[in-house]
Amino acid sequence: MRFQQIIREYFSFTKNERIGLVVLVVLIGLILVANHLIFYFEKPGKIDPDKFQKLIALLEEQERRGEKSAEGYLFSFDPNAIDSIKLDSLQLPFYVKRNLLNYRSKGGRFYEAADFRKIYGMTDSIFDTIQPYIHIAESREVRLAPEVEKERPQERPVQLPVTPKPETRVEPIEINAATADELKELRGIGEVLSVRIVKYRQLLGGFWGLDQLHDVYGLKPETIENILPYLKLDSTRVVQINVNFASAEDLARHPYISYELAKALVRFRSENGFVNELQILCEKEVISEVDFPRISPYLRTKN
């Protein structure tokens, strides 16, 4: 009896409470109905196809040129002398600032404001905005007045015996053993590219052929052609993976082996036993004929 009384007290409502519940349910129902009906009365905005196409074309052009909004403010500067800290405050796109520093690091110099136009990535709009703020310090050369120059006795050049410079023989660099500092000495290979070459060599386990340098990100074909005479290759330094014992994760760490191929190699080994000859992997189409020549140098079947 006591339990029934407790239940009745908790689940019984007064008259006011019942009226409040009814009003709440009605409001919720109206909101749900209005949410569905509002779309029938809403008028879609008019779209101008010409403006829409122009906007799309503008966005595609900006994406193609890779332009980013410039940050900072404009002030007078000398492109030959401005340091990286002040340059960071200048209102120029980031890639223009970066290319300016790269141009100067390679010995480039500006003699007039128009020379600033040659920076890679510079556009007409950016140059027109920045040109009034370019002030290049004139190089001071001491010159005599014309009348003094005429009175000055002509000096005859003194010819000194020329001693031929000893020929320096450049020893080729072994690409599979070279450090980043050694590679940096090659023409066209800076600090960034030398580190990339070493890191990619470590991922591969060593270079099997010099043509693999084309896979290094940012290394241009003309740069590779220039440095090839100064490189040599010892393919015995290549680290090979034992296809009979390596796990799928170990195989997939190699840049040439996808995770799907790694699992296929492990599955073939589990179903057919140890692999005695790598050629069987190509014959059974585990590795395609296209990929086999570049993958097989990094695999072995015996310890």
PDB file of C-alpha atoms in Angstrom:
ATOM      1  CA  MET A   1       0.000   0.000   0.000  1.00  0.00           C
ATOM      2  CA  ARG A   2       2.852   2.312   0.871  1.00  0.00           C
ATOM      3  CA  PHE A   3       4.582   1.568  -2.449  1.00  0.00           C
ATOM      4  CA  GLN A   4       1.455   2.383  -4.490  1.00  0.00           C
ATOM      5  CA  GLN A   5       1.167   5.692  -2.676  1.00  0.00           C
ATOM      6  CA  ILE A   6       4.746   6.587  -3.557  1.00  0.00           C
ATOM      7  CA  ILE A   7       4.160   5.750  -7.224  1.00  0.00           C
ATOM      8  CA  ARG A   8       0.991   7.815  -7.291  1.00  0.00           C
ATOM      9  CA  GLU A   9       2.790  10.819  -5.782  1.00  0.00           C
ATOM     10  CA  TYR A  10       5.599  10.702  -8.380  1.00  0.00           C
ATOM     11  CA  PHE A  11       3.436  10.146 -11.473  1.00  0.00           C
ATOM     12  CA  SER A  12       0.400  12.252 -10.645  1.00  0.00           C
ATOM     13  CA  PHE A  13       0.138  15.813 -12.016  1.00  0.00           C
ATOM     14  CA  THR A  14      -1.809  18.792 -10.878  1.00  0.00           C
ATOM     15  CA  LYS A  15      -4.215  20.588 -13.189  1.00  0.00           C
ATOM     16  CA  ASN A  16      -1.689  23.363 -13.927  1.00  0.00           C
ATOM     17  CA  GLU A  17       1.045  20.847 -14.681  1.00  0.00           C
ATOM     18  CA  ARG A  18      -1.200  19.020 -17.126  1.00  0.00           C
ATOM     19  CA  ILE A  19      -2.030  22.289 -18.905  1.00  0.00           C
ATOM     20  CA  GLY A  20       1.716  23.125 -19.103  1.00  0.00           C
ATOM     21  CA  LEU A  21       2.513  19.729 -20.650  1.00  0.00           C
ATOM     22  CA  VAL A  22      -0.202  20.160 -23.278  1.00  0.00           C
ATOM     23  CA  VAL A  23       1.079  23.631 -24.206  1.00  0.00           C
ATOM     24  CA  LEU A  24       4.654  22.327 -24.433  1.00  0.00           C
ATOM     25  CA  VAL A  25       3.636  19.452 -26.709  1.00  0.00           C
ATOM     26  CA  VAL A  26       1.676  21.837 -28.946  1.00  0.00           C
ATOM     27  CA  LEU A  27       4.657  24.232 -29.235  1.00  0.00           C
ATOM     28  CA  ILE A  28       7.017  21.391 -30.125  1.00  0.00           C
ATOM     29  CA  GLY A  29       4.599  20.188 -32.784  1.00  0.00           C
ATOM     30  CA  LEU A  30       4.294  23.698 -34.279  1.00  0.00           C
ATOM     31  CA  ILE A  31       8.064  24.045 -34.425  1.00  0.00           C
ATOM     32  CA  LEU A  32       8.465  20.718 -36.220  1.00  0.00           C
ATOM     33  CA  VAL A  33       5.768  21.597 -38.739  1.00  0.00           C
ATOM     34  CA  ALA A  34       7.197  25.079 -39.336  1.00  0.00           C
ATOM     35  CA  ASN A  35      10.656  23.625 -39.912  1.00  0.00           C
ATOM     36  CA  HIS A  36       9.304  21.610 -42.858  1.00  0.00           C
ATOM     37  CA  LEU A  37       6.978  24.278 -44.246  1.00  0.00           C
ATOM     38  CA  ILE A  38       9.499  27.121 -44.300  1.00  0.00           C
ATOM     39  CA  PHE A  39      11.276  25.651 -47.345  1.00  0.00           C
ATOM     40  CA  TYR A  40       8.049  25.786 -49.380  1.00  0.00           C
ATOM     41  CA  PHE A  41       7.680  29.542 -48.844  1.00  0.00           C
ATOM     42  CA  GLU A  42      11.349  30.516 -49.077  1.00  0.00           C
ATOM     43  CA  LYS A  43      12.262  32.059 -52.430  1.00  0.00           C
ATOM     44  CA  PRO A  44      15.705  31.101 -53.737  1.00  0.00           C
ATOM     45  CA  GLY A  45      18.021  33.985 -54.595  1.00  0.00           C
ATOM     46  CA  LYS A  46      18.682  34.814 -58.204  1.00  0.00           C
ATOM     47  CA  ILE A  47      22.042  33.693 -59.597  1.00  0.00           C
ATOM     48  CA  ASP A  48      23.818  35.662 -62.281  1.00  0.00           C
ATOM     49  CA  PRO A  49      25.559  33.006 -64.448  1.00  0.00           C
ATOM     50  CA  ASP A  50      28.059  35.542 -65.834  1.00  0.00           C
ATOM     51  CA  LYS A  51      29.167  36.711 -62.400  1.00  0.00           C
ATOM     52  CA  PHE A  52      29.374  33.126 -61.199  1.00  0.00           C
ATOM     53  CA  GLN A  53      31.610  32.110 -64.121  1.00  0.00           C
ATOM     54  CA  LYS A  54      33.832  35.169 -63.587  1.00  0.00           C
ATOM     55  CA  LEU A  55      34.220  34.278 -59.916  1.00  0.00           C
ATOM     56  CA  ILE A  56      35.136  30.682 -60.774  1.00  0.00           C
ATOM     57  CA  ALA A  57      37.674  31.880 -63.354  1.00  0.00           C
ATOM     58  CA  LEU A  58      39.222  34.284 -60.830  1.00  0.00           C
ATOM     59  CA  LEU A  59      39.563  31.562 -58.196  1.00  0.00           C
ATOM     60  CA  GLU A  60      41.096  29.144 -60.698  1.00  0.00           C
ATOM     61  CA  GLU A  61      43.578  31.790 -61.839  1.00  0.00           C
ATOM     62  CA  GLN A  62      44.623  32.529 -58.264  1.00  0.00           C
ATOM     63  CA  GLU A  63      45.002  28.823 -57.549  1.00  0.00           C
ATOM     64  CA  ARG A  64      47.051  28.322 -60.707  1.00  0.00           C
ATOM     65  CA  ARG A  65      49.413  31.135 -59.878  1.00  0.00           C
ATOM     66  CA  GLY A  66      49.551  30.107 -56.244  1.00  0.00           C
ATOM     67  CA  GLU A  67      49.098  33.674 -55.004  1.00  0.00           C
ATOM     68  CA  LYS A  68      48.613  34.173 -51.277  1.00  0.00           C
ATOM     69  CA  SER A  69      47.542  37.292 -49.476  1.00  0.00           C
ATOM     70  CA  ALA A  70      50.555  39.348 -48.511  1.00  0.00           C
ATOM     71  CA  GLU A  71      51.050  40.117 -44.843  1.00  0.00           C
ATOM     72  CA  GLY A  72      52.826  43.081 -43.272  1.00  0.00           C
ATOM     73  CA  TYR A  73      53.076  46.697 -44.371  1.00  0.00           C
ATOM     74  CA  LEU A  74      54.901  48.734 -47.015  1.00  0.00           C
ATOM     75  CA  PHE A  75      58.062  50.706 -46.301  1.00  0.00           C
ATOM     76  CA  SER A  76      61.181  51.819 -48.177  1.00  0.00           C
ATOM     77  CA  PHE A  77      63.833  49.127 -48.486  1.00  0.00           C
ATOM     78  CA  ASP A  78      66.985  48.164 -50.371  1.00  0.00           C
ATOM     79  CA  PRO A  79      66.573  44.651 -51.835  1.00  0.00           C
ATOM     80  CA  ASN A  80      70.369  44.219 -51.702  1.00  0.00           C
ATOM     81  CA  ALA A  81      70.601  44.945 -47.977  1.00  0.00           C
ATOM     82  CA  ILE A  82      67.300  44.125 -46.272  1.00  0.00           C
ATOM     83  CA  ASP A  83      67.630  41.299 -43.762  1.00  0.00           C
ATOM     84  CA  SER A  84      65.215  38.428 -43.276  1.00  0.00           C
ATOM     85  CA  ILE A  85      63.622  39.953 -40.133  1.00  0.00           C
ATOM     86  CA  LYS A  86      62.690  43.237 -41.821  1.00  0.00           C
ATOM     87  CA  LEU A  87      61.727  41.369 -44.977  1.00  0.00           C
ATOM     88  CA  ASP A  88      59.247  39.333 -42.965  1.00  0.00           C
ATOM     89  CA  SER A  89      57.433  42.596 -42.048  1.00  0.00           C
ATOM     90  CA  LEU A  90      57.265  43.775 -45.667  1.00  0.00           C
ATOM     91  CA  GLN A  91      53.896  43.401 -47.406  1.00  0.00           C
ATOM     92  CA  LEU A  92      54.925  40.822 -49.978  1.00  0.00           C
ATOM     93  CA  PRO A  93      53.737  37.272 -50.665  1.00  0.00           C
ATOM     94  CA  PHE A  94      55.734  34.671 -48.785  1.00  0.00           C
ATOM     95  CA  TYR A  95      57.074  32.985 -51.933  1.00  0.00           C
ATOM     96  CA  VAL A  96      58.428  36.313 -53.267  1.00  0.00           C
ATOM     97  CA  LYS A  97      60.313  36.901 -49.999  1.00  0.00           C
ATOM     98  CA  ARG A  98      61.718  33.370 -50.133  1.00  0.00           C
ATOM     99  CA  ASN A  99      62.797  33.703 -53.776  1.00  0.00           C
ATOM    100  CA  LEU A 100      64.422  37.073 -53.038  1.00  0.00           C
ATOM    101  CA  LEU A 101      66.604  35.539 -50.325  1.00  0.00           C
ATOM    102  CA  ASN A 102      67.460  32.581 -52.580  1.00  0.00           C
ATOM    103  CA  TYR A 103      68.412  34.942 -55.409  1.00  0.00           C
ATOM    104  CA  ARG A 104      70.746  36.916 -53.139  1.00  0.00           C
ATOM    105  CA  SER A 105      72.283  33.781 -51.608  1.00  0.00           C
ATOM    106  CA  LYS A 106      73.375  32.698 -55.111  1.00  0.00           C
ATOM    107  CA  GLY A 107      75.171  35.996 -55.712  1.00  0.00           C
ATOM    108  CA  GLY A 108      72.326  37.888 -57.358  1.00  0.00           C
ATOM    109  CA  ARG A 109      72.291  41.678 -57.055  1.00  0.00           C
ATOM    110  CA  PHE A 110      69.892  44.481 -57.958  1.00  0.00           C
ATOM    111  CA  TYR A 111      71.205  47.561 -59.739  1.00  0.00           C
ATOM    112  CA  GLU A 112      67.879  49.293 -60.398  1.00  0.00           C
ATOM    113  CA  ALA A 113      64.279  48.914 -59.318  1.00  0.00           C
ATOM    114  CA  ALA A 114      63.357  47.169 -62.577  1.00  0.00           C
ATOM    115  CA  ASP A 115      65.714  44.312 -61.661  1.00  0.00           C
ATOM    116  CA  PHE A 116      63.327  43.401 -58.830  1.00  0.00           C
ATOM    117  CA  ARG A 117      60.884  42.316 -61.539  1.00  0.00           C
ATOM    118  CA  LYS A 118      63.101  39.305 -62.365  1.00  0.00           C
ATOM    119  CA  ILE A 119      62.354  37.586 -59.016  1.00  0.00           C
ATOM    120  CA  TYR A 120      60.601  34.321 -59.754  1.00  0.00           C
ATOM    121  CA  GLY A 121      56.889  34.571 -58.959  1.00  0.00           C
ATOM    122  CA  MET A 122      56.764  38.366 -59.239  1.00  0.00           C
ATOM    123  CA  THR A 123      53.644  39.594 -61.030  1.00  0.00           C
ATOM    124  CA  ASP A 124      52.869  42.965 -62.584  1.00  0.00           C
ATOM    125  CA  SER A 125      50.371  43.831 -59.866  1.00  0.00           C
ATOM    126  CA  ILE A 126      52.809  43.021 -57.049  1.00  0.00           C
ATOM    127  CA  PHE A 127      55.654  44.910 -58.761  1.00  0.00           C
ATOM    128  CA  ASP A 128      53.520  48.016 -59.415  1.00  0.00           C
ATOM    129  CA  THR A 129      52.602  48.089 -55.720  1.00  0.00           C
ATOM    130  CA  ILE A 130      56.116  47.626 -54.369  1.00  0.00           C
ATOM    131  CA  GLN A 131      58.122  49.636 -56.943  1.00  0.00           C
ATOM    132  CA  PRO A 132      57.739  53.084 -55.249  1.00  0.00           C
ATOM    133  CA  TYR A 133      59.268  51.650 -52.078  1.00  0.00           C
ATOM    134  CA  ILE A 134      62.392  50.194 -53.730  1.00  0.00           C
ATOM    135  CA  HIS A 135      65.466  52.343 -53.066  1.00  0.00           C
ATOM    136  CA  ILE A 136      68.772  50.830 -54.152  1.00  0.00           C
ATOM    137  CA  ALA A 137      71.924  52.379 -52.738  1.00  0.00           C
ATOM    138  CA  GLU A 138      74.249  53.490 -55.538  1.00  0.00           C
ATOM    139  CA  SER A 139      77.652  51.849 -55.638  1.00  0.00           C
ATOM    140  CA  ARG A 140      80.239  54.584 -55.118  1.00  0.00           C
ATOM    141  CA  GLU A 141      83.129  54.552 -57.549  1.00  0.00           C
ATOM    142  CA  VAL A 142      85.873  57.168 -57.277  1.00  0.00           C
ATOM    143  CA  ARG A 143      86.316  58.808 -60.650  1.00  0.00           C
ATOM    144  CA  LEU A 144      88.588  61.689 -61.608  1.00  0.00           C
ATOM    145  CA  ALA A 145      87.341  64.763 -63.406  1.00  0.00           C
ATOM    146  CA  PRO A 146      87.771  64.615 -67.208  1.00  0.00           C
ATOM    147  CA  GLU A 147      90.500  67.316 -67.234  1.00  0.00           C
ATOM    148  CA  VAL A 148      92.446  65.566 -64.474  1.00  0.00           C
ATOM    149  CA  GLU A 149      92.040  62.262 -66.272  1.00  0.00           C
ATOM    150  CA  LYS A 150      93.635  63.773 -69.415  1.00  0.00           C
ATOM    151  CA  GLU A 151      96.657  65.181 -67.510  1.00  0.00           C
ATOM    152  CA  ARG A 152      97.218  61.879 -65.826  1.00  0.00           C
ATOM    153  CA  PRO A 153     100.077  59.983 -67.492  1.00  0.00           C
ATOM    154  CA  GLN A 154      99.107  56.808 -69.183  1.00  0.00           C
ATOM    155  CA  GLU A 155     100.418  53.822 -67.305  1.00  0.00           C
ATOM    156  CA  ARG A 156     101.631  50.912 -69.283  1.00  0.00           C
ATOM    157  CA  PRO A 157     100.426  47.598 -68.011  1.00  0.00           C
ATOM    158  CA  VAL A 158     103.163  45.456 -66.565  1.00  0.00           C
ATOM    159  CA  GLN A 159     103.071  41.938 -67.879  1.00  0.00           C
ATOM    160  CA  LEU A 160     104.039  39.385 -65.290  1.00  0.00           C
ATOM    161  CA  PRO A 161     105.006  35.858 -66.151  1.00  0.00           C
ATOM    162  CA  VAL A 162     101.994  33.627 -65.979  1.00  0.00           C
ATOM    163  CA  THR A 163     102.479  30.431 -64.049  1.00  0.00           C
ATOM    164  CA  PRO A 164      99.962  27.808 -65.079  1.00  0.00           C
ATOM    165  CA  LYS A 165      97.700  26.631 -62.280  1.00  0.00           C
ATOM    166  CA  PRO A 166      98.117  23.004 -61.376  1.00  0.00           C
ATOM    167  CA  GLU A 167      95.249  20.938 -62.638  1.00  0.00           C
ATOM    168  CA  THR A 168      92.970  19.854 -59.817  1.00  0.00           C
ATOM    169  CA  ARG A 169      91.527  16.418 -60.230  1.00  0.00           C
ATOM    170  CA  VAL A 170      88.067  16.053 -58.733  1.00  0.00           C
ATOM    171  CA  GLU A 171      87.613  12.670 -57.105  1.00  0.00           C
ATOM    172  CA  PRO A 172      84.107  11.278 -57.787  1.00  0.00           C
ATOM    173  CA  ILE A 173      81.854  10.938 -54.756  1.00  0.00           C
ATOM    174  CA  GLU A 174      80.471   7.507 -53.908  1.00  0.00           C
ATOM    175  CA  ILE A 175      76.749   8.234 -53.721  1.00  0.00           C
ATOM    176  CA  ASN A 176      75.934   5.376 -51.314  1.00  0.00           C
ATOM    177  CA  ALA A 177      78.529   6.481 -48.757  1.00  0.00           C
ATOM    178  CA  ALA A 178      78.586  10.280 -49.140  1.00  0.00           C
ATOM    179  CA  THR A 179      77.459  12.524 -46.311  1.00  0.00           C
ATOM    180  CA  ALA A 180      75.191  15.522 -46.765  1.00  0.00           C
ATOM    181  CA  ASP A 181      78.194  17.860 -46.348  1.00  0.00           C
ATOM    182  CA  GLU A 182      80.060  16.070 -49.145  1.00  0.00           C
ATOM    183  CA  LEU A 183      77.075  16.179 -51.490  1.00  0.00           C
ATOM    184  CA  LYS A 184      76.618  19.866 -50.739  1.00  0.00           C
ATOM    185  CA  GLU A 185      79.929  20.573 -52.478  1.00  0.00           C
ATOM    186  CA  LEU A 186      78.443  19.508 -55.822  1.00  0.00           C
ATOM    187  CA  ARG A 187      77.302  22.315 -58.070  1.00  0.00           C
ATOM    188  CA  GLY A 188      73.571  22.898 -57.772  1.00  0.00           C
ATOM    189  CA  ILE A 189      73.224  20.781 -54.619  1.00  0.00           C
ATOM    190  CA  GLY A 190      72.601  22.960 -51.597  1.00  0.00           C
ATOM    191  CA  GLU A 191      71.941  22.127 -47.985  1.00  0.00           C
ATOM    192  CA  VAL A 192      68.297  21.147 -48.547  1.00  0.00           C
ATOM    193  CA  LEU A 193      68.864  18.860 -51.547  1.00  0.00           C
ATOM    194  CA  SER A 194      71.874  17.165 -49.971  1.00  0.00           C
ATOM    195  CA  VAL A 195      69.790  16.213 -46.918  1.00  0.00           C
ATOM    196  CA  ARG A 196      66.944  14.985 -49.156  1.00  0.00           C
ATOM    197  CA  ILE A 197      69.318  12.757 -51.133  1.00  0.00           C
ATOM    198  CA  VAL A 198      70.694  11.180 -47.956  1.00  0.00           C
ATOM    199  CA  LYS A 199      67.226  10.633 -46.458  1.00  0.00           C
ATOM    200  CA  TYR A 200      65.887   9.067 -49.651  1.00  0.00           C
ATOM    201  CA  ARG A 201      68.969   6.834 -49.869  1.00  0.00           C
ATOM    202  CA  GLN A 202      68.284   5.643 -46.325  1.00  0.00           C
ATOM    203  CA  LEU A 203      64.660   4.877 -47.179  1.00  0.00           C
ATOM    204  CA  LEU A 204      65.708   2.867 -50.223  1.00  0.00           C
ATOM    205  CA  GLY A 205      68.546   1.089 -48.497  1.00  0.00           C
ATOM    206  CA  GLY A 206      70.968   2.591 -51.004  1.00  0.00           C
ATOM    207  CA  PHE A 207      70.918   3.591 -54.660  1.00  0.00           C
ATOM    208  CA  TRP A 208      70.991   0.749 -57.190  1.00  0.00           C
ATOM    209  CA  GLY A 209      71.334   3.114 -60.149  1.00  0.00           C
ATOM    210  CA  LEU A 210      72.147   6.802 -60.520  1.00  0.00           C
ATOM    211  CA  ASP A 211      68.925   7.301 -62.465  1.00  0.00           C
ATOM    212  CA  GLN A 212      67.112   6.946 -59.114  1.00  0.00           C
ATOM    213  CA  LEU A 213      68.211  10.494 -58.337  1.00  0.00           C
ATOM    214  CA  HIS A 214      65.260  11.578 -60.478  1.00  0.00           C
ATOM    215  CA  ASP A 215      63.002  10.317 -57.664  1.00  0.00           C
ATOM    216  CA  VAL A 216      64.446  12.839 -55.187  1.00  0.00           C
ATOM    217  CA  TYR A 217      61.934  15.638 -54.712  1.00  0.00           C
ATOM    218  CA  GLY A 218      63.137  19.003 -56.036  1.00  0.00           C
ATOM    219  CA  LEU A 219      66.194  17.641 -57.853  1.00  0.00           C
ATOM    220  CA  LYS A 220      65.984  18.957 -61.408  1.00  0.00           C
ATOM    221  CA  PRO A 221      67.036  16.835 -64.423  1.00  0.00           C
ATOM    222  CA  GLU A 222      69.599  19.429 -65.561  1.00  0.00           C
ATOM    223  CA  THR A 223      71.187  19.412 -62.102  1.00  0.00           C
ATOM    224  CA  ILE A 224      71.434  15.610 -62.179  1.00  0.00           C
ATOM    225  CA  GLU A 225      73.049  15.754 -65.608  1.00  0.00           C
ATOM    226  CA  ASN A 226      75.656  18.234 -64.339  1.00  0.00           C
ATOM    227  CA  ILE A 227      76.637  16.196 -61.269  1.00  0.00           C
ATOM    228  CA  LEU A 228      76.686  12.709 -62.843  1.00  0.00           C
ATOM    229  CA  PRO A 229      80.378  13.005 -63.930  1.00  0.00           C
ATOM    230  CA  TYR A 230      81.291  13.595 -60.285  1.00  0.00           C
ATOM    231  CA  LEU A 231      79.446  10.585 -58.884  1.00  0.00           C
ATOM    232  CA  LYS A 232      80.206   6.902 -58.675  1.00  0.00           C
ATOM    233  CA  LEU A 233      78.077   4.029 -57.427  1.00  0.00           C
ATOM    234  CA  ASP A 234      78.902   0.986 -55.325  1.00  0.00           C
ATOM    235  CA  SER A 235      75.817  -1.224 -55.542  1.00  0.00           C
ATOM    236  CA  THR A 236      77.250  -3.701 -53.027  1.00  0.00           C
ATOM    237  CA  ARG A 237      76.314  -1.213 -50.309  1.00  0.00           C
ATOM    238  CA  VAL A 238      72.592  -1.670 -51.059  1.00  0.00           C
ATOM    239  CA  VAL A 239      70.707  -3.122 -48.080  1.00  0.00           C
ATOM    240  CA  GLN A 240      68.405  -5.947 -49.189  1.00  0.00           C
ATOM    241  CA  ILE A 241      65.291  -7.298 -47.448  1.00  0.00           C
ATOM    242  CA  ASN A 242      64.951 -11.035 -46.906  1.00  0.00           C
ATOM    243  CA  VAL A 243      61.624 -11.807 -48.542  1.00  0.00           C
ATOM    244  CA  ASN A 244      61.336 -15.122 -46.651  1.00  0.00           C
ATOM    245  CA  PHE A 245      61.451 -13.629 -43.143  1.00  0.00           C
ATOM    246  CA  ALA A 246      60.373  -9.973 -43.378  1.00  0.00           C
ATOM    247  CA  SER A 247      56.930  -9.028 -42.112  1.00  0.00           C
ATOM    248  CA  ALA A 248      54.448  -7.062 -44.178  1.00  0.00           C
ATOM    249  CA  GLU A 249      55.236  -3.952 -42.121  1.00  0.00           C
ATOM    250  CA  ASP A 250      58.976  -4.302 -42.793  1.00  0.00           C
ATOM    251  CA  LEU A 251      58.407  -4.748 -46.521  1.00  0.00           C
ATOM    252  CA  ALA A 252      55.978  -1.822 -46.731  1.00  0.00           C
ATOM    253  CA  ARG A 253      58.578   0.576 -45.304  1.00  0.00           C
ATOM    254  CA  HIS A 254      60.376   0.481 -48.646  1.00  0.00           C
ATOM    255  CA  PRO A 255      59.310   3.333 -50.982  1.00  0.00           C
ATOM    256  CA  TYR A 256      58.777   0.936 -53.901  1.00  0.00           C
ATOM    257  CA  ILE A 257      56.602  -1.567 -52.010  1.00  0.00           C
ATOM    258  CA  SER A 258      53.006  -0.679 -51.181  1.00  0.00           C
ATOM    259  CA  TYR A 259      51.255  -2.246 -48.205  1.00  0.00           C
ATOM    260  CA  GLU A 260      49.027  -4.273 -50.548  1.00  0.00           C
ATOM    261  CA  LEU A 261      52.094  -5.704 -52.307  1.00  0.00           C
ATOM    262  CA  ALA A 262      53.749  -6.429 -48.959  1.00  0.00           C
ATOM    263  CA  LYS A 263      50.719  -8.440 -47.814  1.00  0.00           C
ATOM    264  CA  ALA A 264      50.660 -10.281 -51.166  1.00  0.00           C
ATOM    265  CA  LEU A 265      54.326 -11.279 -50.725  1.00  0.00           C
ATOM    266  CA  VAL A 266      53.715 -12.593 -47.213  1.00  0.00           C
ATOM    267  CA  ARG A 267      50.585 -14.455 -48.344  1.00  0.00           C
ATOM    268  CA  PHE A 268      52.450 -16.070 -51.261  1.00  0.00           C
ATOM    269  CA  ARG A 269      55.206 -17.160 -48.897  1.00  0.00           C
ATOM    270  CA  SER A 270      52.690 -18.630 -46.428  1.00  0.00           C
ATOM    271  CA  GLU A 271      50.867 -20.578 -49.133  1.00  0.00           C
ATOM    272  CA  ASN A 272      53.878 -21.799 -51.149  1.00  0.00           C
ATOM    273  CA  GLY A 273      56.740 -21.989 -48.671  1.00  0.00           C
ATOM    274  CA  PHE A 274      60.118 -20.274 -48.903  1.00  0.00           C
ATOM    275  CA  VAL A 275      60.951 -18.370 -52.084  1.00  0.00           C
ATOM    276  CA  ASN A 276      64.126 -19.747 -53.641  1.00  0.00           C
ATOM    277  CA  GLU A 277      64.262 -17.502 -56.715  1.00  0.00           C
ATOM    278  CA  LEU A 278      62.944 -13.959 -56.926  1.00  0.00           C
ATOM    279  CA  GLN A 279      61.947 -14.521 -60.548  1.00  0.00           C
ATOM    280  CA  ILE A 280      59.087 -16.762 -59.376  1.00  0.00           C
ATOM    281  CA  LEU A 281      57.420 -13.679 -57.860  1.00  0.00           C
ATOM    282  CA  CYS A 282      57.249 -12.115 -61.308  1.00  0.00           C
ATOM    283  CA  GLU A 283      56.161 -15.325 -63.027  1.00  0.00           C
ATOM    284  CA  LYS A 284      53.333 -15.807 -60.524  1.00  0.00           C
ATOM    285  CA  GLU A 285      52.379 -12.145 -61.002  1.00  0.00           C
ATOM    286  CA  VAL A 286      52.883 -11.305 -57.349  1.00  0.00           C
ATOM    287  CA  ILE A 287      55.088  -8.461 -58.580  1.00  0.00           C
ATOM    288  CA  SER A 288      54.229  -6.997 -61.968  1.00  0.00           C
ATOM    289  CA  GLU A 289      56.709  -7.069 -64.836  1.00  0.00           C
ATOM    290  CA  VAL A 290      56.872  -3.261 -64.712  1.00  0.00           C
ATOM    291  CA  ASP A 291      57.775  -3.078 -61.005  1.00  0.00           C
ATOM    292  CA  PHE A 292      60.000  -6.159 -60.800  1.00  0.00           C
ATOM    293  CA  PRO A 293      63.198  -4.580 -62.283  1.00  0.00           C
ATOM    294  CA  ARG A 294      63.265  -1.796 -59.697  1.00  0.00           C
ATOM    295  CA  ILE A 295      62.036  -3.827 -56.682  1.00  0.00           C
ATOM    296  CA  SER A 296      64.082  -7.014 -57.106  1.00  0.00           C
ATOM    297  CA  PRO A 297      67.503  -5.388 -56.351  1.00  0.00           C
ATOM    298  CA  TYR A 298      66.200  -4.679 -52.846  1.00  0.00           C
ATOM    299  CA  LEU A 299      65.037  -8.241 -52.139  1.00  0.00           C
ATOM    300  CA  ARG A 300      66.950 -11.430 -51.360  1.00  0.00           C
ATOM    301  CA  THR A 301      65.982 -15.007 -50.582  1.00  0.00           C
ATOM    302  CA  LYS A 302      68.914 -16.078 -48.423  1.00  0.00           C
ATOM    303  CA  ASN A 303      70.777 -14.692 -45.431  1.00  0.00           C
TER     304      ASN A 303
END
